[in-house]
Coordinates of C-alpha atoms and ligand atoms in Angstrom, one line a residue:
M253 CA 0.0 0.0 0.0
S254 CA 1.3 3.4 -0.9
D255 CA 1.7 6.2 1.7
I256 CA -1.2 8.5 2.1
I257 CA 0.2 11.4 4.1
H258 CA 1.7 14.2 2.2
L259 CA 2.7 17.8 2.7
L260 CA 0.4 20.7 1.9
P261 CA 1.5 23.1 -0.8
D262 CA 2.6 26.5 0.5
N263 CA -0.3 28.5 -0.8
V264 CA -2.8 26.0 0.8
A265 CA -0.9 26.2 4.1
N266 CA -1.1 30.0 3.9
Q267 CA -4.8 29.9 3.2
I268 CA -5.4 27.7 6.2
A269 CA -3.4 29.9 8.4
A270 CA -5.2 32.9 7.0
G271 CA -8.4 31.5 8.4
E272 CA -7.1 32.3 11.9
V273 CA -6.3 35.9 11.2
I274 CA -8.6 37.0 8.5
Q275 CA -12.1 35.8 9.2
R276 CA -14.0 38.5 7.4
P277 CA -13.5 41.9 5.8
A278 CA -13.7 43.6 9.1
S279 CA -10.7 41.6 10.5
C280 CA -8.7 42.3 7.4
L281 CA -9.5 46.0 7.7
K282 CA -8.4 46.0 11.4
E283 CA -5.0 44.5 10.4
L284 CA -4.5 47.1 7.7
V285 CA -5.4 50.1 9.8
E286 CA -3.3 48.8 12.7
N287 CA -0.4 48.6 10.4
A288 CA -1.0 52.2 9.4
L289 CA -1.1 53.3 13.0
D290 CA 2.1 51.3 13.8
A291 CA 3.7 53.2 10.9
S292 CA 2.9 56.5 12.8
A293 CA 0.4 57.7 10.3
N294 CA -1.8 60.6 11.4
N295 CA -4.1 60.6 8.5
I296 CA -5.8 57.4 7.4
R297 CA -8.3 57.0 4.7
I298 CA -10.4 53.8 4.3
L299 CA -12.3 52.8 1.2
V300 CA -14.8 49.9 1.2
K301 CA -16.7 48.5 -1.7
D302 CA -19.5 45.9 -1.3
G303 CA -19.1 45.2 2.3
G304 CA -15.4 44.7 1.7
R305 CA -15.7 41.7 -0.5
T306 CA -14.8 43.7 -3.6
L307 CA -12.4 46.2 -2.1
L308 CA -10.8 47.2 1.1
Q309 CA -8.3 50.0 0.8
V310 CA -6.2 51.8 3.4
I311 CA -4.2 54.9 2.5
D312 CA -1.9 56.2 5.2
N313 CA 0.7 59.0 5.4
G314 CA 3.0 56.9 7.7
K315 CA 6.6 56.0 7.3
G316 CA 6.3 53.8 4.2
M317 CA 8.5 50.9 3.3
S318 CA 11.7 50.4 1.3
P319 CA 11.5 48.2 -1.8
T320 CA 13.0 45.3 0.0
D321 CA 10.8 45.8 3.1
A322 CA 7.7 46.0 0.9
R323 CA 8.4 42.6 -0.5
M324 CA 9.4 41.1 2.8
A325 CA 6.3 42.4 4.5
F326 CA 4.2 39.7 2.8
E327 CA 6.4 36.8 4.0
R328 CA 5.2 34.9 6.9
H329 CA 6.8 35.9 10.2
A330 CA 8.1 39.1 8.6
T331 CA 7.8 41.9 11.1
S332 CA 9.8 45.1 11.8
K333 CA 8.2 45.3 15.3
I334 CA 10.0 42.7 17.4
S335 CA 13.2 40.8 16.9
Q336 CA 13.6 38.8 20.1
A337 CA 11.3 37.1 22.5
A338 CA 12.0 39.7 25.2
D339 CA 10.5 42.4 23.0
L340 CA 7.1 40.7 23.5
F341 CA 7.0 42.1 27.0
Q342 CA 7.6 45.7 25.9
L343 CA 5.1 45.9 23.1
R344 CA 3.8 49.3 22.2
T345 CA 2.8 48.4 18.7
M346 CA -0.5 46.9 17.6
G347 CA 1.1 44.2 15.4
F348 CA 4.1 42.0 16.1
R349 CA 3.2 38.6 14.8
G350 CA 4.2 39.4 11.2
E351 CA 1.4 37.3 9.8
A352 CA -1.4 39.6 8.7
L353 CA -0.1 40.6 5.4
A354 CA 1.1 37.1 4.6
S355 CA -2.4 35.8 5.4
I356 CA -4.2 38.5 3.4
C357 CA -2.1 38.0 0.3
A358 CA -2.8 34.3 0.4
V359 CA -6.6 34.9 0.1
A360 CA -6.9 38.1 -2.0
H361 CA -5.5 40.2 -4.8
V362 CA -3.3 42.7 -3.1
E363 CA -1.7 45.8 -4.6
V364 CA 0.6 48.2 -2.7
N365 CA 2.1 51.6 -3.4
T366 CA 4.5 52.7 -0.7
R367 CA 7.2 55.3 -0.3
R368 CA 9.5 56.4 2.6
P369 CA 10.0 60.1 3.1
E370 CA 13.7 59.7 2.3
D371 CA 13.1 58.0 -1.0
E372 CA 12.6 59.7 -4.4
V373 CA 10.4 57.1 -5.8
G374 CA 8.1 54.5 -4.3
T375 CA 7.5 50.8 -4.8
H376 CA 4.5 49.2 -6.5
L377 CA 3.8 45.6 -5.8
E378 CA 1.0 43.2 -6.8
I379 CA 0.5 39.9 -5.1
A380 CA -2.2 37.3 -5.5
G381 CA -2.5 33.9 -3.8
S382 CA 0.9 34.5 -2.1
K383 CA 2.6 35.0 -5.4
V384 CA 4.3 38.3 -6.4
I385 CA 3.0 39.2 -9.8
T386 CA 4.7 42.6 -10.3
Q387 CA 7.2 44.7 -8.5
D388 CA 8.3 48.0 -10.0
V389 CA 9.1 51.6 -9.1
T390 CA 6.3 54.2 -9.1
Q391 CA 5.6 57.8 -8.3
C392 CA 3.5 58.0 -5.2
P393 CA 3.0 60.1 -2.0
V394 CA 4.9 59.3 1.2
G395 CA 3.1 56.5 3.1
T396 CA 1.4 53.3 2.1
N397 CA -1.6 52.7 0.0
I398 CA -2.8 49.1 0.1
R399 CA -5.7 47.7 -1.8
V400 CA -7.2 44.3 -1.0
K401 CA -9.4 43.1 -3.7
N402 CA -11.7 40.1 -4.0
L403 CA -11.2 38.8 -0.6
F404 CA -11.3 34.9 -0.4
Y405 CA -11.5 34.7 -4.2
N406 CA -9.6 31.4 -4.0
V407 CA -11.3 30.0 -0.9
P408 CA -14.8 29.5 -2.0
A409 CA -15.9 28.0 1.3
R410 CA -14.8 31.1 3.1
R411 CA -16.3 33.4 0.6
K412 CA -19.5 31.5 1.1
F413 CA -19.4 32.4 4.9
L414 CA -19.5 36.1 4.1
K415 CA -22.8 37.7 5.1
T416 CA -24.8 40.3 3.3
D417 CA -22.9 43.5 2.4
Q418 CA -24.9 45.4 5.1
T419 CA -23.8 42.9 7.7
E420 CA -20.2 42.9 6.7
M421 CA -20.3 46.7 6.6
R422 CA -21.8 46.7 10.1
N423 CA -18.9 44.6 11.3
I424 CA -16.5 47.0 9.6
L425 CA -18.1 49.9 11.4
T426 CA -17.8 48.2 14.7
E427 CA -14.1 47.6 14.1
Y428 CA -13.7 51.2 12.9
H429 CA -15.3 52.6 16.0
R430 CA -13.0 50.5 18.2
I431 CA -10.0 51.9 16.4
V432 CA -10.9 55.5 16.0
L433 CA -12.1 55.9 19.6
V434 CA -8.6 55.1 20.9
N435 CA -6.7 57.1 18.3
P436 CA -8.4 60.5 18.5
Q437 CA -5.2 62.3 17.4
V438 CA -5.4 60.6 14.1
Q439 CA -7.5 61.9 11.3
F440 CA -9.8 59.2 9.7
T441 CA -12.0 59.1 6.7
L442 CA -14.3 56.2 5.8
V443 CA -15.7 55.8 2.3
N444 CA -18.3 53.2 1.6
N445 CA -19.2 52.6 -2.1
D446 CA -17.9 56.0 -3.0
E447 CA -19.8 57.8 -0.3
I448 CA -18.0 59.4 2.6
I449 CA -19.7 58.0 5.7
S450 CA -17.3 59.2 8.4
E451 CA -14.9 62.1 8.5
L452 CA -13.0 62.6 11.8
P453 CA -10.5 65.4 12.3
S454 CA -7.7 65.0 14.8
S455 CA -9.2 65.8 18.2
S456 CA -9.4 65.1 21.9
T457 CA -10.7 61.8 23.2
K458 CA -13.9 63.5 24.3
Q459 CA -14.5 65.2 21.0
R460 CA -13.9 61.9 19.2
I461 CA -16.5 60.1 21.3
E462 CA -18.9 62.9 20.8
A463 CA -18.3 62.9 17.0
I464 CA -19.3 59.2 16.9
F465 CA -22.0 58.8 19.5
G466 CA -23.0 62.3 20.3
H467 CA -25.8 62.7 17.8
T468 CA -28.6 63.4 20.3
S469 CA -30.4 66.5 21.3
K470 CA -28.5 66.8 24.6
P471 CA -24.9 67.9 24.5
F472 CA -22.5 65.1 25.1
T473 CA -20.9 66.9 28.0
A474 CA -24.3 66.9 29.8
Q475 CA -24.5 63.1 29.4
V476 CA -21.2 61.9 30.8
V477 CA -18.8 62.5 33.6
D478 CA -15.0 62.1 33.6
I479 CA -13.3 59.4 35.5
Q480 CA -9.6 59.5 36.4
A481 CA -7.4 57.3 38.6
N482 CA -3.7 57.5 38.5
T483 CA -1.9 54.8 40.5
E484 CA 1.5 53.1 40.4
L485 CA -0.1 50.1 38.9
V486 CA -2.3 51.6 36.2
N487 CA -3.7 54.9 34.9
I488 CA -7.3 54.9 34.1
Y489 CA -9.2 57.7 32.4
G490 CA -12.3 58.1 30.4
F491 CA -16.0 58.9 30.6
I492 CA -19.0 57.2 32.1
G493 CA -22.6 57.9 31.2
K494 CA -24.8 59.6 33.8
P495 CA -27.4 57.1 35.1
E496 CA -30.3 59.0 33.7
M497 CA -28.7 58.6 30.2
A498 CA -28.6 54.8 30.5
T499 CA -30.5 52.9 27.9
K500 CA -30.9 49.2 27.0
N501 CA -28.2 49.3 24.4
S502 CA -25.6 51.5 25.9
Q503 CA -22.1 52.0 24.3
Q504 CA -19.5 50.2 26.4
F505 CA -15.8 50.4 25.6
F506 CA -12.6 49.4 27.3
F507 CA -9.2 50.1 25.8
V508 CA -5.8 49.2 27.1
N509 CA -2.6 50.7 25.7
G510 CA -4.3 51.7 22.5
R511 CA -6.3 48.5 21.9
F512 CA -9.9 47.8 22.3
M513 CA -10.5 45.0 24.7
R514 CA -13.4 43.0 26.3
H515 CA -13.2 42.5 30.0
P516 CA -16.2 41.0 31.7
Y517 CA -14.5 41.2 35.1
F518 CA -13.9 45.0 34.8
H519 CA -17.4 45.4 33.4
K520 CA -18.6 43.9 36.6
A521 CA -16.7 46.6 38.5
I522 CA -18.6 49.3 36.6
T523 CA -22.0 47.7 37.0
T524 CA -21.3 47.2 40.7
A525 CA -20.6 50.9 41.0
Y526 CA -23.9 51.7 39.3
S527 CA -25.9 49.3 41.3
G528 CA -29.1 50.7 42.6
L529 CA -28.8 53.7 40.2
L530 CA -30.3 52.1 37.1
S531 CA -33.5 50.2 36.4
P532 CA -32.7 46.5 35.8
D533 CA -32.8 46.5 32.1
H534 CA -30.8 49.6 31.6
N535 CA -27.0 49.7 31.2
P536 CA -24.5 52.4 31.7
S537 CA -22.4 53.8 28.9
Y538 CA -18.7 53.9 29.4
F539 CA -15.5 54.7 27.5
I540 CA -12.6 53.7 29.7
Y541 CA -9.0 53.8 28.8
F542 CA -6.3 51.9 30.7
D543 CA -2.6 52.7 30.5
I544 CA -0.3 50.1 32.0
Q545 CA 3.2 48.8 31.7
P546 CA 3.2 46.4 28.7
D547 CA 4.7 43.6 30.8
A548 CA 1.8 43.7 33.2
I549 CA -0.7 42.6 30.6
D550 CA -1.1 39.5 28.4
V551 CA -2.1 40.6 25.0
N552 CA -3.8 37.5 24.1
I553 CA -1.8 36.3 21.2
H554 CA -4.6 34.9 19.1
P555 CA -4.7 37.5 16.4
T556 CA -8.4 38.3 16.4
K557 CA -9.1 38.0 20.1
T558 CA -9.9 41.0 22.2
E559 CA -9.6 39.4 25.6
I560 CA -6.6 40.6 27.5
K561 CA -5.4 39.4 30.9
F562 CA -3.9 41.7 33.5
A563 CA -1.3 40.6 36.0
D564 CA -3.2 42.2 38.8
E565 CA -6.9 42.1 37.9
Q566 CA -8.2 42.2 41.4
A567 CA -6.3 45.4 42.4
I568 CA -7.4 47.0 39.1
F569 CA -11.0 46.0 39.7
Q570 CA -10.9 47.9 43.0
I571 CA -9.2 50.9 41.5
L572 CA -11.8 51.0 38.7
L573 CA -14.7 50.5 41.1
A574 CA -13.5 53.3 43.3
A575 CA -12.9 55.6 40.4
V576 CA -16.4 55.1 39.0
R577 CA -18.0 55.5 42.4
E578 CA -16.0 58.7 43.0
A579 CA -17.0 60.1 39.7
L580 CA -20.7 59.4 40.3
G581 CA -20.4 60.8 43.8
K582 CA -18.4 63.9 42.9
F583 CA -21.0 65.0 40.4
N584 CA -23.7 64.5 42.9
I585 CA -25.2 61.9 40.6
T586 CA -25.8 59.6 43.5
P587 CA -26.9 61.3 46.7
S588 CA -27.4 57.7 47.9
L589 CA -23.8 57.0 47.6
D590 CA -22.6 56.4 51.1
F591 CA -19.0 56.8 51.6
T592 CA -19.1 55.6 55.1
S593 CA -20.8 52.3 54.3
E594 CA -18.7 49.2 54.2
T595 CA -19.2 48.9 50.5
H596 CA -17.0 51.9 49.9
I597 CA -13.5 50.9 48.7
E598 CA -10.5 53.2 48.9
I599 CA -8.3 53.5 45.9
P600 CA -5.6 51.1 47.0
Q601 CA -2.2 52.8 47.3
I602 CA -0.1 50.4 45.5
S603 CA 3.6 50.6 45.6
P604 CA 5.7 48.4 43.3
Q605 CA 7.2 46.7 46.3
A606 CA 3.9 45.8 47.8
T607 CA 2.5 44.5 44.6
P608 CA 5.1 42.8 42.6
I609 CA 3.9 42.6 39.1
A610 CA 3.6 38.9 38.2
M611 CA 5.6 37.4 35.4
P612 CA 4.2 38.3 32.1
R613 CA 2.0 35.6 30.7
L614 CA 2.3 35.9 27.0
Q615 CA 0.8 32.9 25.4
V616 CA 2.7 32.3 22.2
N617 CA 0.6 30.1 20.1
P618 CA 2.7 27.0 19.3
A619 CA 0.1 25.8 16.8
Y620 CA 1.0 28.7 14.6
N621 CA 0.8 27.8 10.9
P622 CA 1.4 24.2 11.4
F623 CA 1.4 23.4 7.8
K624 CA 4.0 25.6 6.4
Q625 CA 6.5 23.5 4.4
S626 CA 8.7 23.8 1.4
A627 CA 7.2 22.9 -1.9
P628 CA 5.9 19.4 -2.0
H629 CA 6.1 17.0 -4.9
K630 CA 3.9 18.2 -7.8
T631 CA 1.6 15.3 -8.2
Q632 CA 0.7 15.5 -4.5
T633 CA -0.8 18.9 -4.8
Q634 CA -3.6 18.0 -7.2
H635 CA -5.9 16.9 -4.5
W636 CA -5.6 20.3 -2.7
E637 CA -6.1 22.3 -5.8
K638 CA -9.4 20.7 -6.2
L639 CA -10.4 21.8 -2.7
Y640 CA -9.4 25.4 -3.1
S641 CA -9.5 26.4 -6.7
Q642 CA -13.0 25.7 -7.8
P643 CA -14.8 28.7 -9.2
I644 CA -16.9 30.5 -6.6
A645 CA -20.2 29.8 -8.4
D646 CA -19.6 26.1 -8.1
T647 CA -19.3 25.8 -4.5
T648 CA -21.9 28.3 -3.4
A649 CA -24.2 25.7 -4.8
S650 CA -22.8 22.9 -2.8
S651 CA -22.8 22.9 1.0
E652 CA -19.6 20.9 1.4
E653 CA -16.8 22.4 3.4
P654 CA -13.2 21.5 2.6
V655 CA -12.2 18.7 4.8
L656 CA -8.5 18.7 5.6
F657 CA -8.3 16.3 8.5
H658 CA -11.0 14.1 10.0
F659 CA -10.9 13.9 13.7
P660 CA -9.7 10.3 14.4
A661 CA -11.0 7.8 17.0
I662 CA -9.1 8.2 20.2
D663 CA -8.2 5.1 22.1
Q664 CA -9.2 5.3 25.8
S665 CA -5.7 4.3 26.8
I666 CA -4.0 7.2 25.0
P667 CA -2.8 9.8 27.6
I668 CA -4.2 13.2 26.9
M669 CA -3.7 16.4 28.7
Q670 CA -5.2 19.9 28.9
W671 CA -2.9 22.8 28.6
Q672 CA -3.6 25.9 30.7
S673 CA -7.1 24.6 31.3
K674 CA -7.7 25.3 27.6
Y675 CA -6.5 23.2 24.7
I676 CA -6.6 19.5 24.8
I677 CA -3.4 17.9 23.6
V678 CA -3.7 14.5 22.0
P679 CA -1.1 12.4 20.3
S680 CA -2.4 10.5 17.2
S681 CA -1.0 8.7 14.2
Q682 CA -1.6 11.8 12.1
G683 CA 0.4 14.0 14.4
L684 CA 0.1 15.9 17.6
M685 CA -3.4 17.3 17.8
M686 CA -4.6 20.3 19.7
V687 CA -8.3 20.6 20.3
H688 CA -10.3 23.7 21.2
P689 CA -12.7 22.3 23.8
H690 CA -15.3 25.0 23.6
R691 CA -15.5 24.6 19.8
A692 CA -15.4 20.8 20.0
H693 CA -18.3 20.8 22.3
M694 CA -20.0 23.4 20.2
A695 CA -19.6 21.2 17.1
I696 CA -21.3 18.3 18.9
L697 CA -24.1 20.4 20.3
Y698 CA -24.6 22.1 16.9
K699 CA -25.3 18.7 15.3
E700 CA -27.7 17.9 18.1
M701 CA -29.6 21.1 17.9
L702 CA -29.8 20.9 14.1
A703 CA -31.4 17.4 14.5
L704 CA -33.8 18.7 17.2
L705 CA -34.8 21.6 14.9
S706 CA -35.5 19.4 11.9
Q707 CA -37.4 16.7 14.0
H708 CA -39.2 19.2 16.3
K709 CA -38.2 17.1 19.3
G710 CA -37.0 19.7 21.8
V711 CA -37.6 19.2 25.5
S712 CA -38.4 22.3 27.7
Q713 CA -37.4 23.2 31.2
Q714 CA -39.9 25.6 32.9
L715 CA -38.4 28.7 34.3
L716 CA -39.1 29.3 37.9
F717 CA -39.2 33.0 37.3
P718 CA -40.4 33.7 33.8
E719 CA -38.3 36.5 32.2
V720 CA -39.6 39.4 30.1
I721 CA -37.8 40.3 27.0
E722 CA -38.4 43.6 25.2
L723 CA -37.5 43.8 21.6
S724 CA -36.7 46.3 18.9
P725 CA -39.0 46.3 15.9
E726 CA -36.3 44.5 13.9
D727 CA -35.8 41.8 16.5
L728 CA -39.5 41.5 17.0
H729 CA -39.9 40.7 13.4
T730 CA -37.3 38.0 13.5
L731 CA -38.6 36.5 16.7
Q732 CA -42.1 36.2 15.2
A733 CA -40.6 34.6 12.0
L734 CA -38.8 32.1 14.2
Q735 CA -41.5 31.3 16.7
D736 CA -42.4 27.9 15.4
D737 CA -38.8 26.8 15.3
L738 CA -38.2 28.3 18.8
S739 CA -41.1 26.4 20.3
A740 CA -40.0 23.2 18.5
I741 CA -36.7 23.2 20.4
G742 CA -38.3 24.1 23.8
F743 CA -38.7 27.9 24.1
G744 CA -42.0 28.8 25.7
L745 CA -43.0 32.4 24.6
D746 CA -46.1 34.4 25.5
Q747 CA -46.7 37.8 24.0
L748 CA -47.1 40.3 26.8
S749 CA -47.4 43.6 24.9
P750 CA -46.8 44.6 21.3
N751 CA -43.1 44.6 21.8
A752 CA -42.5 42.3 24.8
Y753 CA -42.6 38.6 25.4
T754 CA -42.5 36.5 28.5
I755 CA -40.1 33.6 28.3
T756 CA -41.7 30.8 30.3
S757 CA -39.4 27.9 29.3
I758 CA -36.2 27.3 27.5
P759 CA -34.6 24.2 25.9
M760 CA -33.5 21.8 28.6
Q761 CA -29.9 21.7 27.3
L762 CA -29.5 25.4 28.0
G763 CA -29.2 24.8 31.8
Q764 CA -28.4 27.9 33.7
T765 CA -27.7 30.2 30.8
N766 CA -29.5 33.6 30.7
P767 CA -32.7 33.2 28.7
C768 CA -33.0 36.7 27.3
E769 CA -29.3 36.8 26.3
T770 CA -29.6 33.5 24.6
L771 CA -32.7 34.4 22.7
L772 CA -31.2 37.6 21.5
Q773 CA -28.1 35.8 20.4
V774 CA -30.3 33.4 18.4
I775 CA -32.2 36.3 16.8
H776 CA -29.1 38.3 15.9
Q777 CA -27.3 35.2 14.5
V778 CA -30.3 34.6 12.3
Q779 CA -30.4 38.2 11.2
D780 CA -26.7 38.0 10.3
T781 CA -27.3 35.3 7.8
G782 CA -29.2 37.8 5.7
S783 CA -31.1 34.9 4.4
T784 CA -34.7 33.7 4.5
A785 CA -33.9 30.1 3.9
T786 CA -35.0 27.7 6.6
Q787 CA -31.9 25.6 6.5
Q788 CA -29.7 28.7 7.0
W789 CA -31.9 29.8 9.9
H790 CA -31.6 26.5 11.5
E791 CA -27.9 26.5 11.2
A792 CA -27.6 29.9 12.6
M793 CA -29.9 29.0 15.5
A794 CA -28.1 25.8 16.2
L795 CA -24.8 27.6 16.2
A796 CA -26.0 30.4 18.6
L797 CA -27.5 27.9 21.0
A798 CA -24.4 25.6 20.9
D799 CA -22.2 28.5 21.6
K800 CA -24.2 29.3 24.8
M801 CA -24.4 25.7 25.9
A802 CA -20.8 24.6 25.3
I803 CA -18.3 24.3 28.1
P804 CA -16.4 27.6 28.4
M805 CA -12.7 28.0 27.5
G806 CA -10.6 27.9 30.6
K807 CA -12.6 25.2 32.3
A808 CA -10.4 22.4 33.6
L809 CA -11.7 19.0 32.4
S810 CA -11.2 15.6 33.9
D811 CA -9.6 12.8 31.8
A812 CA -13.0 11.1 31.5
E813 CA -14.6 14.3 30.3
M814 CA -11.9 14.9 27.7
H815 CA -12.1 11.3 26.4
D816 CA -15.9 11.6 26.2
L817 CA -15.7 14.9 24.4
L818 CA -13.1 13.6 21.9
T819 CA -15.1 10.4 21.3
R820 CA -18.2 12.4 20.6
L821 CA -16.3 14.7 18.3
H822 CA -15.1 11.8 16.3
Q823 CA -18.5 10.3 16.0
N824 CA -20.6 13.4 15.4
H825 CA -18.5 16.1 13.9
P826 CA -15.1 15.0 12.7
A827 CA -14.7 18.0 10.3
Q828 CA -12.0 20.4 11.2
Y829 CA -14.2 23.6 11.1
L830 CA -17.4 24.8 12.6
S831 CA -20.0 26.0 10.1
N832 CA -19.0 29.6 10.8
G833 CA -15.4 28.7 9.7
Q834 CA -13.8 28.5 13.1
T835 CA -11.1 25.9 13.6
I836 CA -12.0 23.1 16.0
F837 CA -8.7 21.3 16.1
I838 CA -5.3 21.5 14.5
I839 CA -2.7 18.8 13.8
L840 CA 1.0 19.3 14.0
T841 CA 2.2 16.7 11.6
P842 CA 5.3 14.6 12.2
D843 CA 7.0 16.4 9.3
E844 CA 6.3 19.8 10.8
I845 CA 7.6 18.7 14.1
Q846 CA 10.8 17.3 12.6
R847 CA 11.3 20.5 10.6
R848 CA 11.2 22.5 13.8
F849 CA 14.0 20.6 15.2
Ligands
ADP978 P1 3.0 42.9 12.0 O1 2.2 44.1 11.9 O2 2.6 41.9 13.0 O3 4.5 43.2 12.0 P2 2.1 42.5 9.3 O4 2.1 41.3 8.4 O5 0.8 43.2 9.6 O6 2.8 42.1 10.6 O7 3.1 43.5 8.6 C1 4.4 43.1 8.3 C2 5.4 44.3 8.3 O8 5.1 45.2 7.1 C3 5.3 45.3 9.5 O9 6.1 44.8 10.6 C4 5.8 46.6 8.9 O10 7.2 46.7 8.9 C5 5.4 46.5 7.4 N1 4.1 47.3 7.2 C6 2.9 46.8 7.0 N2 2.0 47.7 6.8 C7 2.7 48.9 6.8 C8 2.3 50.3 6.5 N3 1.0 50.6 6.3 N4 3.3 51.2 6.6 C9 4.6 50.8 6.8 N5 5.0 49.6 7.0 C10 4.0 48.6 7.0
MG979 MG1 0.2 44.1 11.4

């Protein structure tokens, strides 16, 4: 019998790796704009066509690139931002992995014009599918002008995952807001299908926030109060909304060292400070900026993640809580604020000696581009070309995803381990596998929910305390369209008023999850499909529910739980990707491992 394992061609390997960094036009745009910021640009123009699928263009007036650097920039691991591991702990740039441009040029047609201030002429470069097509000299302004055309033109399965232009544009706007809010000194212009939709002059942070969210009758300054806390450990500044300005959908932003981040724990500090001041379904707005030593945070190395760990989260929680309380109190917003009560917390005076900053916990992703290899034997590539080079029209018709690896059966006697309470590491004949437990569980539950939806076999659990959900007109419309499907899987819904429903029961599998949140996630996921096809709705619903039900990342699993999870993964969903394109497991092949030694 002939051998069946072979190496992936470079362009396929790059496409696979691109899946991690570039999931949709918005993530591509984020990478491009962050590069412009890292190049010290103070004027950035962004042009988008058709939700980014036809064109994403970023024009900056930054420091540009030399001809050699322009070419190098598109190689994997090519970065000017760090050169040794120690630099990771002093990061002040947005990028450092050197993989964004390599990933983008693997899955799009890319064209760049770039010139450094010290050069007479600039460089023009065209790349498609990781191959340089042209490089020549050109006349162009100082800075970089990069055009990304036909995103995912050669990865039909990915292109198929793209949502309607409006949805992709909404994602782009979300990303845009996250960037412009923390770079107020930079001038930005955003053009969508030849229409200028945002023009932001260089300004203060407050003016920038106002320019984006201040379109109400009341002046912005009347809606927010400043917060400020300067300590040895961290500097915090920003704005919080006055309680009377709170709405159901408030704007909530955290930034750290120039990056947007999510931080549920710090969010809790803010809601704690507001407790008693808001009606239950209202949320405070906040725009809060943290400045901290780079080595005291763990910029989660996964390129698209926004979760960031702090070495001293508890102390910062207290500082933030105290700062928000103080701001609310100082402006006499809360006469009920009782500084003598035991709930009051002093801003801790933290000296470096008293609170040694823990070792930085940078998680360098060892699974990074596991497939990169030198060119394999020609005949071995044919199989892969079939997977990736079909014309787009062909595959939109088929619902097949490219299957690169099938998750194998795992013998109960094989030792497996969980790394950092996250990834499960499993040796197998194909290589060393790393499994994302949340997504693995999601994959299994996704299949189960899909089956329930098609067979109408859901089982309900009654809620002890029925919850009321109020809906926007758009959400209401979707909910009503989904009502049969929702009741089929176990949601009990009674209309309470024209725009409110009581949730009386939820699918049994949902356990302790928040019913309103879950229902909204289902509704929004369905809206994101931009489709009216039942099958797509079912897939979106199943995915949203599976996401809510699946074991969270960071949960330590017992050996038996891990074996059970992997066995079910093999039996129910051996494919490597979720239906939204997320990777469930990766395999470090023996060749790859050998190459690294
Ligand atoms: P990273 O940002 O992680 O270094 P990228 O792949 O995004 O990796 O970019 C690779 C390199 O290309 C950067 O380190 C930088 O030197 C250069 N580069 C990319 N975009 C620009 C730009 N707009 N202006 C100047 N240099 C750039
Ligand atoms: Mg970058």
